[in-house]
PDB file of C-alpha atoms and ligand atoms in Angstrom:
ATOM      1  CA  MET A   1      17.620  12.407  22.661  1.00  0.00           C
ATOM      2  CA  LYS A   2      15.079  13.683  20.174  1.00  0.00           C
ATOM      3  CA  LYS A   3      13.850  10.135  19.601  1.00  0.00           C
ATOM      4  CA  THR A   4      13.333   9.640  23.330  1.00  0.00           C
ATOM      5  CA  ALA A   5      11.309  12.824  23.568  1.00  0.00           C
ATOM      6  CA  PHE A   6       9.068  11.675  20.753  1.00  0.00           C
ATOM      7  CA  ALA A   7       8.626   8.253  22.305  1.00  0.00           C
ATOM      8  CA  VAL A   8       7.553   9.792  25.598  1.00  0.00           C
ATOM      9  CA  ALA A   9       5.165  12.136  23.824  1.00  0.00           C
ATOM     10  CA  LEU A  10       3.648   9.278  21.874  1.00  0.00           C
ATOM     11  CA  ILE A  11       3.101   7.257  25.030  1.00  0.00           C
ATOM     12  CA  ALA A  12       1.399  10.271  26.582  1.00  0.00           C
ATOM     13  CA  LEU A  13      -0.851  10.722  23.590  1.00  0.00           C
ATOM     14  CA  GLY A  14      -1.534   7.004  23.533  1.00  0.00           C
ATOM     15  CA  THR A  15      -5.252   6.617  23.448  1.00  0.00           C
ATOM     16  CA  ALA A  16      -6.010  10.267  22.730  1.00  0.00           C
ATOM     17  CA  ALA A  17      -8.397   9.245  20.008  1.00  0.00           C
ATOM     18  CA  LEU A  18     -10.613   7.275  22.412  1.00  0.00           C
ATOM     19  CA  ALA A  19     -14.263   7.962  21.915  1.00  0.00           C
ATOM     20  CA  HIS A  20     -16.431   8.952  24.839  1.00  0.00           C
ATOM     21  CA  GLY A  21     -19.431   7.091  23.552  1.00  0.00           C
ATOM     22  CA  GLY A  22     -21.404   5.448  26.304  1.00  0.00           C
ATOM     23  CA  VAL A  23     -20.050   7.478  29.217  1.00  0.00           C
ATOM     24  CA  LYS A  24     -23.050   8.137  31.446  1.00  0.00           C
ATOM     25  CA  ASN A  25     -21.581   9.887  34.461  1.00  0.00           C
ATOM     26  CA  LYS A  26     -21.335  13.601  33.673  1.00  0.00           C
ATOM     27  CA  ASP A  27     -18.452  14.225  36.096  1.00  0.00           C
ATOM     28  CA  VAL A  28     -16.470  11.432  34.454  1.00  0.00           C
ATOM     29  CA  MET A  29     -17.334  12.903  31.064  1.00  0.00           C
ATOM     30  CA  ALA A  30     -16.144  16.356  32.167  1.00  0.00           C
ATOM     31  CA  ARG A  31     -12.766  15.103  33.339  1.00  0.00           C
ATOM     32  CA  MET A  32     -12.317  13.045  30.165  1.00  0.00           C
ATOM     33  CA  GLU A  33     -13.091  16.090  28.051  1.00  0.00           C
ATOM     34  CA  VAL A  34     -10.433  18.123  29.822  1.00  0.00           C
ATOM     35  CA  MET A  35      -7.889  15.321  29.424  1.00  0.00           C
ATOM     36  CA  LYS A  36      -8.802  14.989  25.782  1.00  0.00           C
ATOM     37  CA  SER A  37      -8.325  18.676  25.246  1.00  0.00           C
ATOM     38  CA  ILE A  38      -4.904  18.508  26.952  1.00  0.00           C
ATOM     39  CA  GLY A  39      -4.093  15.656  24.569  1.00  0.00           C
ATOM     40  CA  ASP A  40      -5.259  17.726  21.595  1.00  0.00           C
ATOM     41  CA  GLN A  41      -2.890  20.543  22.577  1.00  0.00           C
ATOM     42  CA  MET A  42      -0.028  18.067  22.854  1.00  0.00           C
ATOM     43  CA  LYS A  43      -0.899  16.873  19.353  1.00  0.00           C
ATOM     44  CA  ILE A  44      -0.661  20.426  17.997  1.00  0.00           C
ATOM     45  CA  ILE A  45       2.898  20.652  19.331  1.00  0.00           C
ATOM     46  CA  GLY A  46       3.612  17.060  18.283  1.00  0.00           C
ATOM     47  CA  SER A  47       2.585  17.553  14.676  1.00  0.00           C
ATOM     48  CA  MET A  48       4.926  20.563  14.428  1.00  0.00           C
ATOM     49  CA  ALA A  49       7.713  18.542  15.972  1.00  0.00           C
ATOM     50  CA  LYS A  50       7.162  15.821  13.395  1.00  0.00           C
ATOM     51  CA  GLY A  51       7.092  18.355  10.566  1.00  0.00           C
ATOM     52  CA  GLU A  52       3.458  17.584   9.735  1.00  0.00           C
ATOM     53  CA  ALA A  53       2.482  21.153  10.554  1.00  0.00           C
ATOM     54  CA  ASP A  54       4.450  24.343   9.902  1.00  0.00           C
ATOM     55  CA  PHE A  55       6.401  25.626  12.866  1.00  0.00           C
ATOM     56  CA  ASP A  56       4.712  28.522  14.578  1.00  0.00           C
ATOM     57  CA  ALA A  57       6.099  29.600  17.935  1.00  0.00           C
ATOM     58  CA  GLY A  58       2.928  31.519  18.769  1.00  0.00           C
ATOM     59  CA  VAL A  59       0.729  28.495  18.221  1.00  0.00           C
ATOM     60  CA  ALA A  60       3.053  26.236  20.234  1.00  0.00           C
ATOM     61  CA  ASN A  61       3.190  28.667  23.149  1.00  0.00           C
ATOM     62  CA  ALA A  62      -0.583  29.092  23.017  1.00  0.00           C
ATOM     63  CA  ALA A  63      -0.933  25.303  23.253  1.00  0.00           C
ATOM     64  CA  LEU A  64       1.271  25.351  26.366  1.00  0.00           C
ATOM     65  CA  THR A  65      -0.873  28.106  27.866  1.00  0.00           C
ATOM     66  CA  GLU A  66      -3.934  25.978  27.222  1.00  0.00           C
ATOM     67  CA  ILE A  67      -2.320  22.872  28.734  1.00  0.00           C
ATOM     68  CA  ALA A  68      -1.405  24.843  31.861  1.00  0.00           C
ATOM     69  CA  ALA A  69      -4.951  26.188  32.177  1.00  0.00           C
ATOM     70  CA  GLN A  70      -6.529  22.769  31.645  1.00  0.00           C
ATOM     71  CA  SER A  71      -4.117  21.075  34.035  1.00  0.00           C
ATOM     72  CA  ALA A  72      -5.091  23.605  36.679  1.00  0.00           C
ATOM     73  CA  GLN A  73      -8.546  22.012  36.593  1.00  0.00           C
ATOM     74  CA  ILE A  74      -7.436  18.417  37.151  1.00  0.00           C
ATOM     75  CA  GLN A  75      -7.664  18.516  40.934  1.00  0.00           C
ATOM     76  CA  SER A  76     -11.145  19.981  41.139  1.00  0.00           C
ATOM     77  CA  LEU A  77     -12.416  17.651  38.398  1.00  0.00           C
ATOM     78  CA  PHE A  78     -11.195  14.520  40.153  1.00  0.00           C
ATOM     79  CA  GLU A  79     -11.551  15.487  43.793  1.00  0.00           C
ATOM     80  CA  SER A  80     -14.935  13.934  44.464  1.00  0.00           C
ATOM     81  CA  ARG A  81     -14.968  10.375  43.320  1.00  0.00           C
ATOM     82  CA  ALA A  82     -17.071   9.549  40.279  1.00  0.00           C
ATOM     83  CA  ASP A  83     -17.190   6.222  38.483  1.00  0.00           C
ATOM     84  CA  ASP A  84     -18.301   4.992  35.124  1.00  0.00           C
ATOM     85  CA  PRO A  85     -17.780   1.627  33.442  1.00  0.00           C
ATOM     86  CA  LYS A  86     -15.966   3.459  30.629  1.00  0.00           C
ATOM     87  CA  SER A  87     -13.646   5.351  32.949  1.00  0.00           C
ATOM     88  CA  GLU A  88      -9.955   4.544  32.920  1.00  0.00           C
ATOM     89  CA  ALA A  89      -9.378   6.185  36.295  1.00  0.00           C
ATOM     90  CA  LEU A  90      -8.014   3.866  38.975  1.00  0.00           C
ATOM     91  CA  PRO A  91      -9.427   3.869  42.534  1.00  0.00           C
ATOM     92  CA  ALA A  92      -5.916   4.608  43.837  1.00  0.00           C
ATOM     93  CA  ILE A  93      -6.557   8.264  42.898  1.00  0.00           C
ATOM     94  CA  TRP A  94      -8.809   8.691  45.921  1.00  0.00           C
ATOM     95  CA  LYS A  95      -6.697   6.520  48.196  1.00  0.00           C
ATOM     96  CA  ASP A  96      -3.489   8.407  47.375  1.00  0.00           C
ATOM     97  CA  TRP A  97      -5.129  11.756  46.764  1.00  0.00           C
ATOM     98  CA  THR A  98      -2.174  13.863  47.989  1.00  0.00           C
ATOM     99  CA  ASP A  99       0.146  12.162  45.518  1.00  0.00           C
ATOM    100  CA  PHE A 100      -2.361  12.480  42.667  1.00  0.00           C
ATOM    101  CA  ALA A 101      -2.904  16.165  43.459  1.00  0.00           C
ATOM    102  CA  HIS A 102       0.838  16.690  43.541  1.00  0.00           C
ATOM    103  CA  LEU A 103       1.265  15.110  40.087  1.00  0.00           C
ATOM    104  CA  ALA A 104      -1.537  17.319  38.782  1.00  0.00           C
ATOM    105  CA  SER A 105       0.156  20.491  40.003  1.00  0.00           C
ATOM    106  CA  THR A 106       3.502  19.296  38.669  1.00  0.00           C
ATOM    107  CA  ALA A 107       1.944  19.033  35.193  1.00  0.00           C
ATOM    108  CA  GLU A 108       0.430  22.499  35.547  1.00  0.00           C
ATOM    109  CA  ILE A 109       3.616  24.127  36.857  1.00  0.00           C
ATOM    110  CA  THR A 110       5.731  22.445  34.174  1.00  0.00           C
ATOM    111  CA  ALA A 111       3.470  23.641  31.342  1.00  0.00           C
ATOM    112  CA  GLU A 112       3.213  27.096  32.887  1.00  0.00           C
ATOM    113  CA  GLY A 113       6.983  27.394  33.155  1.00  0.00           C
ATOM    114  CA  MET A 114       7.413  26.528  29.482  1.00  0.00           C
ATOM    115  CA  ILE A 115       5.079  29.194  28.103  1.00  0.00           C
ATOM    116  CA  GLY A 116       7.131  31.515  25.901  1.00  0.00           C
ATOM    117  CA  THR A 117      10.181  29.253  25.841  1.00  0.00           C
ATOM    118  CA  ILE A 118       9.450  27.845  22.382  1.00  0.00           C
ATOM    119  CA  SER A 119      11.214  30.003  19.850  1.00  0.00           C
ATOM    120  CA  ALA A 120      12.661  27.474  17.418  1.00  0.00           C
ATOM    121  CA  GLU A 121      11.639  24.128  15.994  1.00  0.00           C
ATOM    122  CA  ALA A 122      14.405  22.504  18.023  1.00  0.00           C
ATOM    123  CA  ASP A 123      12.619  23.525  21.237  1.00  0.00           C
ATOM    124  CA  LEU A 124       9.587  21.347  20.443  1.00  0.00           C
ATOM    125  CA  GLY A 125      11.041  17.892  21.073  1.00  0.00           C
ATOM    126  CA  PRO A 126      12.517  18.678  24.495  1.00  0.00           C
ATOM    127  CA  ALA A 127       9.318  20.502  25.521  1.00  0.00           C
ATOM    128  CA  LEU A 128       7.212  17.490  24.528  1.00  0.00           C
ATOM    129  CA  GLY A 129       9.586  15.181  26.364  1.00  0.00           C
ATOM    130  CA  THR A 130       9.490  17.144  29.609  1.00  0.00           C
ATOM    131  CA  LEU A 131       5.764  17.710  29.512  1.00  0.00           C
ATOM    132  CA  GLY A 132       5.063  14.156  28.371  1.00  0.00           C
ATOM    133  CA  GLY A 133       6.959  12.964  31.422  1.00  0.00           C
ATOM    134  CA  THR A 134       4.444  14.690  33.699  1.00  0.00           C
ATOM    135  CA  CYS A 135       1.529  13.013  31.889  1.00  0.00           C
ATOM    136  CA  LYS A 136       3.202   9.639  32.091  1.00  0.00           C
ATOM    137  CA  ALA A 137       4.041  10.043  35.771  1.00  0.00           C
ATOM    138  CA  CYS A 138       0.338  10.242  36.528  1.00  0.00           C
ATOM    139  CA  HIS A 139      -1.051   7.881  33.881  1.00  0.00           C
ATOM    140  CA  SER A 140       1.336   5.078  34.840  1.00  0.00           C
ATOM    141  CA  LYS A 141      -0.065   5.047  38.383  1.00  0.00           C
ATOM    142  CA  TYR A 142      -3.618   6.254  38.088  1.00  0.00           C
ATOM    143  CA  ARG A 143      -4.928   5.364  34.655  1.00  0.00           C
ATOM    144  CA  LYS A 144      -5.803   1.877  33.452  1.00  0.00           C
TER     145      LYS A 144
HETATM  146  C1  HEC B 201      -2.577  13.989  37.881  1.00  0.00           C
HETATM  147  C2  HEC B 201      -2.863  12.950  36.945  1.00  0.00           C
HETATM  148  C3  HEC B 201      -2.831  13.198  35.450  1.00  0.00           C
HETATM  149  C4  HEC B 201      -2.012  14.021  34.722  1.00  0.00           C
HETATM  150  C5  HEC B 201      -0.903  14.931  35.215  1.00  0.00           C
HETATM  151  C6  HEC B 201      -2.387  13.857  33.337  1.00  0.00           C
HETATM  152  N1  HEC B 201      -3.424  12.961  33.237  1.00  0.00           N
HETATM  153 FE1  HEC B 201      -4.362  12.406  31.507  1.00  0.00          FE
HETATM  154  N2  HEC B 201      -5.616  11.190  32.580  1.00  0.00           N
HETATM  155  C7  HEC B 201      -5.562  10.974  33.949  1.00  0.00           C
HETATM  156  C8  HEC B 201      -6.588  10.037  34.333  1.00  0.00           C
HETATM  157  C9  HEC B 201      -6.862   9.537  35.746  1.00  0.00           C
HETATM  158  C10 HEC B 201      -7.270   9.678  33.159  1.00  0.00           C
HETATM  159  C11 HEC B 201      -8.475   8.733  33.035  1.00  0.00           C
HETATM  160  C12 HEC B 201      -9.769   9.515  33.280  1.00  0.00           C
HETATM  161  C13 HEC B 201     -11.026   8.662  33.178  1.00  0.00           C
HETATM  162  O1  HEC B 201     -11.115   7.828  32.251  1.00  0.00           O
HETATM  163  O2  HEC B 201     -11.928   8.816  34.035  1.00  0.00           O
HETATM  164  C14 HEC B 201      -6.624  10.406  32.071  1.00  0.00           C
HETATM  165  C15 HEC B 201      -7.017  10.344  30.731  1.00  0.00           C
HETATM  166  C16 HEC B 201      -6.359  10.980  29.692  1.00  0.00           C
HETATM  167  C17 HEC B 201      -6.746  10.891  28.301  1.00  0.00           C
HETATM  168  C18 HEC B 201      -7.926  10.098  27.750  1.00  0.00           C
HETATM  169  C19 HEC B 201      -9.161  10.984  27.829  1.00  0.00           C
HETATM  170  C20 HEC B 201     -10.337  10.317  27.161  1.00  0.00           C
HETATM  171  O3  HEC B 201     -10.564  10.613  25.987  1.00  0.00           O
HETATM  172  O4  HEC B 201     -11.024   9.537  27.828  1.00  0.00           O
HETATM  173  C21 HEC B 201      -5.860  11.655  27.579  1.00  0.00           C
HETATM  174  C22 HEC B 201      -5.855  11.898  26.077  1.00  0.00           C
HETATM  175  C23 HEC B 201      -4.930  12.224  28.520  1.00  0.00           C
HETATM  176  N3  HEC B 201      -5.264  11.799  29.800  1.00  0.00           N
HETATM  177  C24 HEC B 201      -3.882  13.048  28.160  1.00  0.00           C
HETATM  178  C25 HEC B 201      -2.999  13.639  29.072  1.00  0.00           C
HETATM  179  C26 HEC B 201      -1.850  14.419  28.688  1.00  0.00           C
HETATM  180  C27 HEC B 201      -1.413  14.695  27.257  1.00  0.00           C
HETATM  181  C28 HEC B 201      -1.266  14.836  29.850  1.00  0.00           C
HETATM  182  C29 HEC B 201      -0.030  15.672  30.045  1.00  0.00           C
HETATM  183  C30 HEC B 201       0.122  16.913  29.342  1.00  0.00           C
HETATM  184  C31 HEC B 201      -2.057  14.292  30.957  1.00  0.00           C
HETATM  185  N4  HEC B 201      -3.097  13.575  30.438  1.00  0.00           N
HETATM  186  C32 HEC B 201      -1.768  14.512  32.286  1.00  0.00           C
HETATM  187  C33 HEC B 201      -4.689  11.569  34.823  1.00  0.00           C
HETATM  188  C34 HEC B 201      -3.715  12.522  34.500  1.00  0.00           C
END
């Protein structure tokens, strides 16, 4: 179970280290920055889960708060179509907007609902798994 949660989280983090060099469209840049920052928060929780960082419930819950706040911006950041050769966003986003918007609010609501629920190290893996599932649900359809 724990292994599965890690695997999902790793898939979600995937290309988190991608550089934004060469992105010219500022709207594309803005949405990438928000995604990157969501990824950074996941990494904070992930490194605690892996034992690379000391467990700190306050820090983990703060990361969830940040993920919820950033996810709340996904819809407005993507709503009007913007393209850039460096973008990994698929055109299906704007064709299936209702579905995309729904996946964005699912991520937000899931993160929001988890704030304050991390009280022990054992809570990290399941939290990453559940949250990672919401990232993957969108990335698998709408990200190259
Ligand atoms: C509703 C859809 C959706 C959800 C939910 C979502 N993402 Fe994304 N994400 C995207 C899209 C689309 C892109 C590609 C954006 C682009 O390149 O223009 C992306 C890109 C990224 C990137 C790469 C950013 C970069 O540096 O270019 C990271 C990292 C990322 N997402 C992390 C996450 C994590 C972690 C979660 C879950 C906590 C998540 N995303 C949830 C749609 C989503």
